[in-house]
Amino acid sequence: MTRVPGRQAPQPATTAGARTAAQEGADHDLQALFGESAVIFAYLAGPAHMLETANGAFFAAIGGERTGTGLPLGQLMPELAGQGFITLLDRVYRTGETHNARDARVLLGEGDGAREGFFDFTYEPRLDAGGNVRGVRVVGVETTQVKHAQRLTAEHRVLLEQIARQAPLPDVLEGMARAIEALAPEEVLVSVLLADPDGRHLRHGAAPSLPEFYNRAIDGIATGEGVGSCGTAAHRRQRVIVADIATDRFWDDFRALADQAGLAACWSTPILARDGALLGTFAMYHRTPRSPQEADLALARVFADTAALAIERHHAELARAAAEAREKAVRDDLAFLLEASSALTSDLDAAQVLSRLAGSCAPKLAPLCTVDLIEGGRVRRVAAAAPTPGERDLLTSHIPVYDAADDAVARVLASGTSEVARRTPTGPGPWHDLHVTGYLCVPLMDHDRAFGAVTLLSTGDHVFDGHNVALAEELARRAASAARNARQYTDRAALARDLQAGLLLPDLPDVPGTDVATYYHPAGEGLDIGGDFYDVFPLKDGRWAFLLGDVCGRGAIAATTTALVRHTARAVASRLPGPADVVQAVNEALIDRPGSHGTGFVTLVYGRLTPTPTGLDIEFVRAGHNAPLHRDSCRTVHALDAKGLLLGVTPDAHVTPHRLHLRPHESLVLYTDGITEARRQDGDMLGDQRLAEAVARLPGRPRAQLIIDRIVTTLHTFTDGGDIDDDRAILVLTATAPHSTATP
């Protein structure tokens, strides 16, 4: 029900006089109860809401300077009209209905002096003896501090959430500064400075409301006594309060700067880690001289601790990132070295190794790279790497002087130690054309002697640090080892070839009435001397000797045994009556050889042939070797069996001679077990039968070389081009027609 001012308000079933007396008593009780309390209490009268009386809490809330009574509330506090509070009072006075509000926001005061407040309040009608509304009673509690505490808690929670999800430190610090500036009841400007790792200087962290020129000026200030509020707080590890910058000695060197920025007071709190290390400072500036209240100090402590948490989390993240970066750098270095090492060892040619060294260094370690070697008392440039062919040509055309004192390469070759400089190399060179700004020269060492040098050249902003130097020296060490191994391999392979050539026929002899062809292929990469051998040499009276054998083992011992067999056979063949005697002499030589020359056995086919008008008369013996194959004029191939023991095992070889006549175009095929024991992937061997079939399938009247070609092709097809794990040798003797040449 709507009440009209001056009329009687709705009343419960009791007398008006009793009700009025009770109301007046309650008014006195309330005044007595709230007169000196923190609860706001005021009596307003009439439609103008004249302030009759109020307690101290009311005047403190609206501003201590506004203490007058007997004035309309709208006149005492004109700011209330625009916020709707006078309208609420009018409605309570008009209707007689109580109005309650919670956390009502009120701006108290006007202009720069206005402050924000929050209140829980009640507007109750005041009734006269007749039950008519004669005014409004105001009872309230200011909740501004509670509201600020809630906002502070919310802002603090947001900051903690940002820290937990690892938001960037500048964002966290700036958010914190803005939150404090918004929460502070008076204008405050917040600044956070971050300590350098050594704790001797402070760097700008966040100060969103301070002038930019001021932030730039104090960025990097030293920590020390009397260095403003922040430098002193950082030095002391204690809070420093300067209530008036204009008179405080700590600000002697910064007073003009503070005056230019409009700053009059500064309270600085050190931000400390859990172990006491300095992390930075948290400062609150004011534009008027001011000392802090306990609430200000508590606020500073809370947010200094929050800043410490954010900064420590940031430092931990930086340390983790740095550790990951170091780990990645180590992995990258290892990957680079592994890749470079693979490239360096992928070729057994020393020149290729050093060429790959230059390619590995540039551009990974430097834009330009050269590799020089000492050869015959002179320096020779063997490799160069550069971004363009023109730059590479410039590097290639420049050759250091071996004994020049002003040449970096010469000095490194002489000293065997690395040399690095952030300048162009001394001595002549195309440094200006290549825009060289620095160099690193590293020796290539063979034990304690430098046999070459790798030179890395900087251009532009590229510089050599300790990491580059260590990586280059490790790569040079690996390259030197690879080059040394390549040279050793080359020398050893050349020695093996020379020895093997000495054990084999350099050129096939021209045997009358005979087409001769041979094949030899050692196992592996040719570093060892093979155990297979063959020979064809003349005897007296127009006869010829031939042999093909296999020595147990490889290498130098096999070479001495091969040489013993061949030389013994050649020495005695013309002096002994037949092949069996020659083989017996060879066996005795093997039995009598010194133990240091080996003890391995030998398999051998030895024979002699005599050209006749109708072909070749052949007599041979077989000492534990594969049976030779005979391809006759009908293209039938069969093995020629002749019994005999291995040589070098027992004193008597027990060989049995075998004789046959090769008519024109018939062939005798001798081979070692590397042919028939060749295996394919499933482990199956070629075998004697497949070999015989391959020879038999040749059409017409094949020459000796064509028979060898067919055997080699059959081997390659059968093994699918697989590796050779045993030496292979073939000797083919084909009788030719008188005064004619065999044709396929």
XYZ file of C-alpha atoms in Angstrom, residues 1 34 57 82 113 157 172 291-292 344 435 578 624 707 714:
15
model
C 0.000 0.000 0.000
C 25.738 3.306 17.202
C 31.163 6.978 11.606
C 23.399 11.991 -9.557
C 39.064 14.343 -3.962
C 44.291 -15.314 -7.804
C 52.495 -10.871 -15.092
C 53.956 8.014 4.598
C 52.497 4.525 4.345
C 84.806 -38.290 -44.061
C 85.145 -9.465 -47.155
C 106.867 -85.492 -65.588
C 93.466 -82.189 -53.792
C 84.107 -69.575 -71.782
C 76.597 -67.360 -64.508
